[in-house]
Every structure is written in C-alpha cells, then in structure tokens.
Short mmCIF file of C-alpha atoms and ligand atoms in Angstrom, two decimals:
data_model
loop_
_atom_site.label_atom_id
_atom_site.label_comp_id
_atom_site.label_asym_id
_atom_site.label_seq_id
_atom_site.Cartn_x
_atom_site.Cartn_y
_atom_site.Cartn_z
CA MET A 1 -3.96 20.74 -14.43
CA ALA A 2 -5.39 17.15 -16.55
CA ILE A 3 -3.55 14.04 -14.56
CA LYS A 4 -0.51 12.39 -17.53
CA LYS A 5 1.96 11.38 -15.57
CA ILE A 6 2.02 9.38 -11.77
CA GLY A 7 5.00 8.96 -10.93
CA ILE A 8 5.13 6.41 -8.03
CA VAL A 9 7.55 6.40 -5.71
CA GLY A 10 8.94 3.19 -4.05
CA ALA A 11 9.06 -0.28 -6.38
CA GLY A 12 7.72 -2.38 -3.62
CA THR A 13 4.63 -4.88 -4.20
CA MET A 14 2.16 -1.55 -3.44
CA GLY A 15 3.90 0.65 -5.45
CA SER A 16 4.18 -1.71 -8.23
CA GLY A 17 0.98 -2.72 -8.02
CA ILE A 18 -0.05 0.55 -8.43
CA ALA A 19 1.97 1.78 -11.59
CA GLN A 20 0.44 -1.23 -13.25
CA VAL A 21 -2.99 -0.21 -12.91
CA ALA A 22 -2.60 3.15 -13.32
CA ALA A 23 -0.64 1.65 -16.55
CA THR A 24 -3.26 -0.05 -17.90
CA ALA A 25 -5.81 2.64 -17.28
CA GLY A 26 -3.72 4.94 -19.83
CA PHE A 27 -1.72 6.79 -17.63
CA ASP A 28 2.35 7.35 -18.58
CA VAL A 29 4.24 6.37 -15.43
CA PHE A 30 7.47 7.00 -13.27
CA LEU A 31 8.25 4.21 -10.81
CA GLN A 32 11.15 4.86 -8.96
CA ASP A 33 13.17 2.71 -6.44
CA ILE A 34 16.57 2.99 -5.01
CA SER A 35 17.07 -0.86 -5.40
CA GLN A 36 17.63 -1.93 -9.21
CA ASP A 37 16.86 -5.44 -7.48
CA GLN A 38 13.81 -3.97 -6.48
CA LEU A 39 13.06 -2.66 -10.16
CA ASP A 40 13.93 -5.94 -11.41
CA ARG A 41 11.58 -7.65 -9.02
CA ALA A 42 8.52 -4.68 -10.42
CA VAL A 43 9.39 -5.68 -14.05
CA HIS A 44 8.96 -9.64 -13.46
CA VAL A 45 5.39 -9.16 -10.38
CA ILE A 46 3.66 -6.47 -12.97
CA GLY A 47 4.78 -9.14 -16.22
CA LYS A 48 3.22 -12.05 -14.60
CA SER A 49 0.01 -10.14 -13.78
CA LEU A 50 -0.69 -8.99 -16.65
CA ASP A 51 -0.19 -12.40 -18.60
CA LYS A 52 -3.11 -14.35 -16.17
CA LEU A 53 -5.29 -10.95 -17.02
CA ILE A 54 -4.94 -10.69 -20.17
CA GLU A 55 -5.73 -14.23 -20.22
CA LYS A 56 -8.95 -14.16 -18.09
CA GLY A 57 -9.94 -11.29 -20.73
CA LYS A 58 -9.89 -8.71 -17.74
CA VAL A 59 -7.39 -6.31 -19.51
CA SER A 60 -7.97 -6.23 -23.53
CA GLU A 61 -4.59 -4.23 -24.18
CA ALA A 62 -1.49 -6.21 -25.71
CA LYS A 63 0.83 -6.30 -22.54
CA ASP A 64 4.21 -4.17 -24.44
CA THR A 65 2.14 -1.64 -24.71
CA ILE A 66 1.03 -1.11 -20.56
CA LEU A 67 4.53 -2.09 -20.01
CA SER A 68 6.16 0.59 -22.76
CA ARG A 69 3.68 2.93 -20.33
CA ILE A 70 6.74 3.04 -17.08
CA LYS A 71 9.53 3.71 -16.99
CA MET A 72 11.66 2.62 -14.08
CA THR A 73 13.87 4.35 -12.70
CA LYS A 74 17.02 4.17 -10.05
CA ASP A 75 17.32 9.09 -10.25
CA LEU A 76 14.20 10.72 -8.35
CA THR A 77 15.40 13.50 -10.63
CA VAL A 78 13.09 11.60 -13.59
CA LEU A 79 9.97 12.56 -11.74
CA LYS A 80 10.88 16.41 -12.34
CA GLU A 81 7.97 15.77 -14.98
CA SER A 82 5.22 14.15 -13.25
CA ASP A 83 1.93 16.26 -12.85
CA LEU A 84 0.63 13.72 -9.53
CA ILE A 85 3.45 12.09 -7.59
CA ILE A 86 1.73 8.58 -5.33
CA GLU A 87 4.03 7.78 -2.52
CA ALA A 88 4.35 4.08 -1.48
CA VAL A 89 7.92 4.01 0.17
CA PHE A 90 8.39 1.76 2.95
CA GLU A 91 5.53 2.24 6.39
CA ASN A 92 8.32 4.09 8.29
CA VAL A 93 7.53 8.56 9.19
CA ASP A 94 11.45 9.34 8.86
CA VAL A 95 11.91 8.03 5.33
CA LYS A 96 8.35 9.05 3.65
CA LYS A 97 9.71 12.98 5.30
CA GLN A 98 13.55 12.36 3.44
CA VAL A 99 11.48 11.13 0.06
CA LEU A 100 8.78 13.75 1.14
CA GLN A 101 11.23 16.10 1.38
CA ALA A 102 12.95 15.44 -1.26
CA LEU A 103 10.24 15.37 -3.76
CA ASP A 104 9.07 19.33 -2.85
CA ASN A 105 11.71 20.24 -3.68
CA LEU A 106 12.20 19.01 -7.17
CA LEU A 107 8.53 19.64 -8.00
CA PRO A 108 5.85 22.79 -8.93
CA SER A 109 3.74 24.00 -6.17
CA GLU A 110 0.42 22.55 -7.93
CA VAL A 111 1.35 19.06 -8.69
CA ILE A 112 -0.17 16.86 -6.13
CA PHE A 113 1.35 14.83 -3.84
CA THR A 114 -0.83 11.47 -2.37
CA THR A 115 -0.01 8.56 -0.14
CA ASN A 116 -0.08 4.62 0.34
CA THR A 117 0.41 5.08 3.68
CA SER A 118 -1.89 2.90 5.74
CA SER A 119 -1.86 4.18 8.42
CA ILE A 120 0.61 7.10 9.07
CA SER A 121 -1.27 10.00 10.03
CA ILE A 122 -1.78 12.28 6.62
CA THR A 123 -1.76 15.09 8.78
CA LYS A 124 2.02 14.22 9.64
CA LEU A 125 3.08 13.78 6.70
CA ALA A 126 0.97 17.00 4.59
CA ALA A 127 3.70 18.58 7.31
CA PHE A 128 7.03 17.64 5.55
CA THR A 129 6.19 19.45 2.28
CA SER A 130 5.50 23.10 1.25
CA ARG A 131 1.90 21.74 -0.19
CA PRO A 132 -0.73 20.48 2.65
CA ASP A 133 -3.66 22.37 0.90
CA ARG A 134 -2.16 19.53 -2.18
CA PHE A 135 -1.66 16.46 0.33
CA MET A 136 -3.48 13.57 1.13
CA GLY A 137 -3.72 10.28 1.67
CA LEU A 138 -5.06 7.90 -1.38
CA HIS A 139 -4.30 3.73 0.18
CA PHE A 140 -4.19 1.01 -2.67
CA MET A 141 -5.17 -2.49 -0.90
CA ASN A 142 -2.79 -5.04 -2.01
CA PRO A 143 -2.85 -6.76 -4.08
CA VAL A 144 -3.65 -4.33 -6.07
CA PRO A 145 -4.92 -5.19 -9.47
CA LEU A 146 -7.61 -7.17 -8.39
CA MET A 147 -8.62 -5.01 -4.95
CA THR A 148 -11.19 -2.51 -5.81
CA LEU A 149 -11.14 -0.69 -3.32
CA VAL A 150 -9.01 2.56 -2.82
CA GLU A 151 -9.39 4.55 0.58
CA LEU A 152 -9.13 8.79 0.09
CA ILE A 153 -8.17 10.02 2.85
CA LYS A 154 -8.25 14.35 4.10
CA GLY A 155 -5.65 15.37 6.23
CA LEU A 156 -6.19 19.42 7.70
CA GLN A 157 -5.43 21.26 4.86
CA THR A 158 -6.23 19.33 2.25
CA SER A 159 -8.41 21.31 -0.35
CA SER A 160 -11.55 20.27 -1.95
CA GLU A 161 -9.83 20.72 -4.86
CA THR A 162 -7.35 18.21 -4.32
CA PHE A 163 -9.68 15.75 -2.87
CA VAL A 164 -11.86 16.10 -5.81
CA GLN A 165 -8.51 15.45 -8.55
CA VAL A 166 -7.75 12.26 -7.14
CA LYS A 167 -11.16 11.00 -6.60
CA GLU A 168 -11.23 11.68 -10.46
CA LEU A 169 -8.09 9.77 -11.01
CA ALA A 170 -8.93 6.63 -8.58
CA GLU A 171 -12.05 6.62 -10.42
CA LYS A 172 -10.23 6.12 -14.05
CA MET A 173 -7.95 3.74 -12.46
CA GLY A 174 -11.04 1.84 -12.15
CA LYS A 175 -10.93 1.60 -8.88
CA VAL A 176 -14.06 2.83 -6.27
CA PRO A 177 -12.88 5.28 -3.87
CA VAL A 178 -14.03 5.34 -0.24
CA GLU A 179 -13.45 8.56 2.03
CA ALA A 180 -12.40 7.74 5.66
CA ASN A 181 -10.80 10.54 8.12
CA ASP A 182 -7.18 10.98 9.26
CA PHE A 183 -7.33 8.55 12.56
CA PRO A 184 -4.68 5.43 12.62
CA GLY A 185 -4.84 2.75 10.48
CA PHE A 186 -7.83 5.02 8.53
CA ILE A 187 -11.04 2.49 8.45
CA SER A 188 -9.73 -0.01 6.38
CA ASN A 189 -6.65 -1.33 9.08
CA ARG A 190 -8.41 0.09 12.25
CA ILE A 191 -11.04 -2.96 11.53
CA LEU A 192 -8.12 -5.74 9.98
CA MET A 193 -5.17 -5.68 11.49
CA PRO A 194 -6.61 -6.19 15.23
CA MET A 195 -8.81 -8.94 13.70
CA ILE A 196 -5.10 -10.15 12.30
CA ASN A 197 -3.45 -9.02 15.36
CA GLU A 198 -5.99 -11.15 17.45
CA ALA A 199 -5.33 -14.16 15.41
CA ILE A 200 -1.56 -14.03 15.71
CA PHE A 201 -2.57 -14.13 19.98
CA ALA A 202 -5.25 -17.10 19.08
CA LEU A 203 -2.62 -19.34 17.57
CA MET A 204 -0.08 -18.25 20.19
CA GLU A 205 -1.84 -19.12 22.91
CA GLY A 206 -3.04 -22.50 21.31
CA VAL A 207 -6.88 -22.04 20.85
CA GLY A 208 -5.79 -23.57 16.38
CA THR A 209 -3.42 -23.98 14.92
CA VAL A 210 -2.12 -22.62 12.06
CA GLU A 211 -4.72 -24.10 9.57
CA ALA A 212 -7.60 -24.40 12.08
CA ILE A 213 -7.41 -20.31 12.83
CA ASP A 214 -7.51 -19.54 8.77
CA THR A 215 -10.46 -22.31 8.24
CA VAL A 216 -12.50 -21.06 10.96
CA MET A 217 -12.64 -17.75 9.32
CA LYS A 218 -12.54 -19.14 5.25
CA LEU A 219 -15.33 -21.70 6.16
CA GLY A 220 -16.84 -20.16 8.50
CA MET A 221 -16.70 -16.61 7.84
CA ASN A 222 -16.65 -16.81 3.90
CA HIS A 223 -13.68 -14.35 4.49
CA PRO A 224 -11.14 -15.55 1.01
CA MET A 225 -8.57 -16.33 3.03
CA GLY A 226 -7.75 -16.97 6.54
CA PRO A 227 -6.37 -14.39 8.90
CA LEU A 228 -2.80 -15.80 9.49
CA ALA A 229 -2.31 -16.02 5.39
CA LEU A 230 -3.55 -12.69 4.90
CA ALA A 231 -0.72 -11.73 7.19
CA ASP A 232 1.60 -13.48 4.97
CA LEU A 233 0.89 -12.21 1.74
CA ILE A 234 0.77 -8.22 3.39
CA GLY A 235 3.95 -9.08 5.02
CA LEU A 236 4.57 -9.67 9.44
CA ASP A 237 6.73 -6.60 9.75
CA VAL A 238 4.06 -4.29 7.39
CA CYS A 239 1.04 -6.06 9.93
CA LEU A 240 3.57 -5.14 13.12
CA ASN A 241 4.35 -1.38 11.71
CA ILE A 242 0.41 -0.45 11.32
CA MET A 243 -0.24 -1.96 14.49
CA GLU A 244 2.61 0.26 16.11
CA VAL A 245 0.81 3.21 15.00
CA LEU A 246 -2.50 2.55 16.00
CA TYR A 247 -0.74 1.07 19.91
CA GLU A 248 1.11 4.64 20.03
CA GLY A 249 -2.03 6.23 18.05
CA PHE A 250 -4.58 5.22 20.60
CA ARG A 251 -2.85 4.32 23.61
CA ASP A 252 -5.35 1.40 24.32
CA PRO A 253 -4.00 -2.35 25.15
CA LYS A 254 -6.15 -3.58 23.04
CA TYR A 255 -4.27 -2.53 19.70
CA ARG A 256 -0.11 -3.88 21.66
CA PRO A 257 1.01 -5.99 18.96
CA CYS A 258 0.98 -9.96 19.77
CA PRO A 259 3.76 -10.75 21.12
CA LEU A 260 4.72 -13.50 18.17
CA LEU A 261 4.44 -11.48 15.33
CA ARG A 262 7.44 -9.94 16.80
CA LYS A 263 9.53 -12.68 17.06
CA MET A 264 8.54 -13.17 13.91
CA VAL A 265 9.40 -10.52 12.45
CA GLU A 266 12.64 -10.41 14.20
CA ALA A 267 13.54 -13.78 12.64
CA GLY A 268 13.00 -12.48 9.79
CA TYR A 269 9.72 -14.11 9.19
CA LEU A 270 7.76 -12.15 6.78
CA GLY A 271 5.57 -13.54 4.99
CA ARG A 272 5.55 -14.43 0.83
CA LYS A 273 8.44 -12.30 0.50
CA SER A 274 10.84 -14.21 2.17
CA GLY A 275 9.27 -17.14 2.23
CA ARG A 276 8.21 -17.83 4.85
CA GLY A 277 5.97 -16.11 7.56
CA PHE A 278 2.63 -18.47 8.85
CA TYR A 279 3.25 -20.57 6.35
CA LYS A 280 6.26 -21.40 3.73
CA TYR A 281 6.98 -20.85 0.06
CA SER A 282 9.25 -21.69 -1.93
N1 LIG B 301 -2.16 -10.02 -10.47
C1 LIG B 301 -3.58 -10.90 -11.37
N2 LIG B 301 -3.99 -11.92 -10.78
C2 LIG B 301 -4.06 -12.47 -10.10
C3 LIG B 301 -2.40 -12.11 -8.79
C4 LIG B 301 -2.08 -10.47 -9.50
N3 LIG B 301 -1.60 -9.90 -8.66
N4 LIG B 301 -2.90 -12.14 -7.54
C5 LIG B 301 -3.34 -13.44 -7.74
N5 LIG B 301 -3.75 -13.51 -9.39
C6 LIG B 301 -4.80 -14.70 -9.30
C7 LIG B 301 -4.51 -16.00 -9.26
O1 LIG B 301 -2.46 -16.44 -10.26
C8 LIG B 301 -5.29 -16.94 -9.16
O2 LIG B 301 -5.68 -16.88 -10.86
P1 LIG B 301 -6.07 -19.06 -11.26
O3 LIG B 301 -7.73 -18.85 -10.19
O4 LIG B 301 -6.06 -18.39 -12.38
O5 LIG B 301 -5.01 -19.60 -11.56
C9 LIG B 301 -6.49 -16.08 -8.97
O6 LIG B 301 -6.22 -14.34 -8.49
C10 LIG B 301 -6.66 -16.44 -7.55
O7 LIG B 301 -5.72 -16.48 -6.93
P2 LIG B 301 -5.87 -18.09 -6.06
O8 LIG B 301 -6.43 -18.87 -6.48
O9 LIG B 301 -4.33 -17.55 -5.76
O10 LIG B 301 -6.48 -17.12 -4.44
P3 LIG B 301 -7.52 -16.49 -3.98
O11 LIG B 301 -8.94 -17.39 -5.17
O12 LIG B 301 -7.46 -16.39 -2.62
O13 LIG B 301 -7.79 -14.84 -4.79
C11 LIG B 301 -6.94 -12.73 -3.95
C12 LIG B 301 -6.53 -14.40 -4.39
C13 LIG B 301 -7.79 -11.96 -4.48
C14 LIG B 301 -5.68 -12.78 -2.96
C15 LIG B 301 -8.06 -13.01 -2.14
O14 LIG B 301 -7.69 -14.37 -0.97
C16 LIG B 301 -8.09 -12.14 -1.48
O15 LIG B 301 -9.52 -11.45 -1.68
N6 LIG B 301 -7.65 -11.67 -0.50
C17 LIG B 301 -7.72 -11.63 0.95
C18 LIG B 301 -6.77 -10.11 0.14
C19 LIG B 301 -7.14 -9.12 1.13
O16 LIG B 301 -7.86 -8.67 1.75
N7 LIG B 301 -6.56 -7.40 0.66
C20 LIG B 301 -6.37 -6.74 1.17
C21 LIG B 301 -5.06 -6.11 2.79
S1 LIG B 301 -5.01 -5.42 3.78
C22 LIG B 301 -3.95 -3.94 2.37
O17 LIG B 301 -3.69 -4.52 1.36
C23 LIG B 301 -4.38 -2.55 3.14
C24 LIG B 301 -2.41 -2.71 3.88
O18 LIG B 301 -2.71 -1.67 4.14
C25 LIG B 301 -2.44 -3.72 4.25
#
C-alpha cells in the first residue's frame, strides 16, 4: 500500500518534529494529542522551525503550504484514514499500551504501526496489538528537523515487508536509517544515556561544575553540545525513564540512574521544557 497519509499520536517535542519533517516531505499528516495546549505549542514550534529552515534555504516550499498538510486534532478517530501510524506519546508502557490498543481497534489490519520509543522493547509494544508483524520501531533524534539519523528496530515478529516499507518511508522523509536490534535503549540510548548519566555523577561528586563538564566534552571531544546541556534538551524525565529501562532490562548496576538526576526530576527541573534543568532558560 502506498503511504500518503501519516497519523502521529503525541504532539510533544518528538511528535511535532516528526509531523514537520513528514509534511515537509509532502505527506499529509494527522497530528493528535489529548492536550489543546500541546497542539497549540506544536503549531508555534513547527512554524518557528520552518521560518529558520526557509530563511537558510534548507526548505524550498512556502511555510503555509507545508503547514496546510498538517491537521491537528484532539480526536483519535480522525486518524482512521491514516496509511501508517507513528506513536510518539509519553515514554511509559501503560500509556503506550492504551494508545496502541485504541488505534488497533480503529485502523484496518494492513496499516503499519511504528513507535518512536527511545528504549522500550518493540516486541513488547507490538504484542499489545493484533498486528505484531506490521509493527516496528522508528526512532527519531531530537531536534527532529535537524538530525539525519533514524533507528529502525524490528520486533521478534516484524515482517521483512514491513521493514522495507518503513525504511523507504524514512528515506523519503530525508533521513538516514540505521538498523538496530531490539535490546533496551537500542544503539543510540545504550551509548548516549550512560554518558549523560556519568556526567551527572561527575557533577554530583564535585568532579567539575556544570560548565566545566560541558566545556570538556565540547572542546575536548568535539561534541556539538555538552552532556548536561543535551540532557536539558532531551528532557531530564526522559533521560531518567531511559536509564530505568536500561537498568531494569540488563539488571547491571552500571546502568543505575544517578540520584541527582532522580532528585532533579522530583523537583520538576526537567530541562528546557520546564525552564530549568542544569541550566536556566527564560
Ligand atoms: N529547527 C530549525 N532550526 C533549529 C532548530 C529546529 N528545531 N533547533 C535549532 N535550530 C537552529 C538554531 O536556531 C540555530 O540557528 P542560527 O545559527 O541561525 O541561530 C542553529 O540551528 C544552530 O543552533 P544553536 O546555535 O542553538 O546551537 P548548535 O550550533 O549547537 O546546534 C544542535 C544545535 C543541532 C541541536 C546541535 O547542538 C546538536 O547537534 N546537538 C546534539 C543533538 C543530539 O545529540 N541529539 C540527539 C539527542 S538523543 C535523542 O534524541 C534520542 C533519544 O531517544 C533521547
């Protein structure tokens, strides 16, 4: 089946970025979220990002043409016309289960479901649906409009046909797909998150200040941003969730989340999105 209409569930940082990239690539997009505030924020963020990319000549079409391809909705049933689903809701198994089961009841069995989960087992999420053969991981990086990589993750039951179709879709969206196997954190977060977690341990133990740790990694290792600034960009709650998945998945103490990370999440310091993380944002 030719994919023309993409249904995206969750209009947070990742969902809105994915919607922007899909609409820029010419797909019709349904972007659903239960929160009107989140949908309003998505319109604003997508508009601002498109302005930047158009100004730099990286996007050639008019902003309004691209935006006209995105239909924002609070109503999940609007997604029943979708040719493919990208689930990008909060990184919690129970929330994802509820959404995936609702979609499974709504959409014909031939429609492929993908999930943008950053670490949860694809096989487990696929098993919540009646189409585990047409289900796989399609993991984008933040900020989605700027980062070229997507990870493709097959669950135990994902068919080769599904994999090929989703790989082609990722390429049409201008991304470079890399295949990862279904282990906790896949490739990206298996490597990135322990580095961020270790940077937080270094801060907690007083090895260096926030600025010192980030400067060492930027100027010493040529990372585009330091691990603490990156944690703020990703969201400290997301980082903690991923560390928990690694820790529970491997039962190896090397993945234990840093107590300072946990404390900051408890305090509501979630990074850029809450105005405060390791840095303050106005
Ligand atoms: N859309 C359009 N333009 C954007 C943008 C967006 N979403 N975000 C930033 N920009 C623009 C900025 O406005 C800026 O433009 P000007 O130069 O015209 O001012 C330009 O990009 C550069 O931005 P900055 O000056 O703020 O900073 P930078 O040069 O460091 O680039 C960055 C920003 C691309 C984010 C870069 O720092 C970077 O690549 N950082 C690492 C990101 C990364 O590692 N992402 C993966 C996270 S892990 C993940 O996502 C997976 C997971 O499951 C958790």
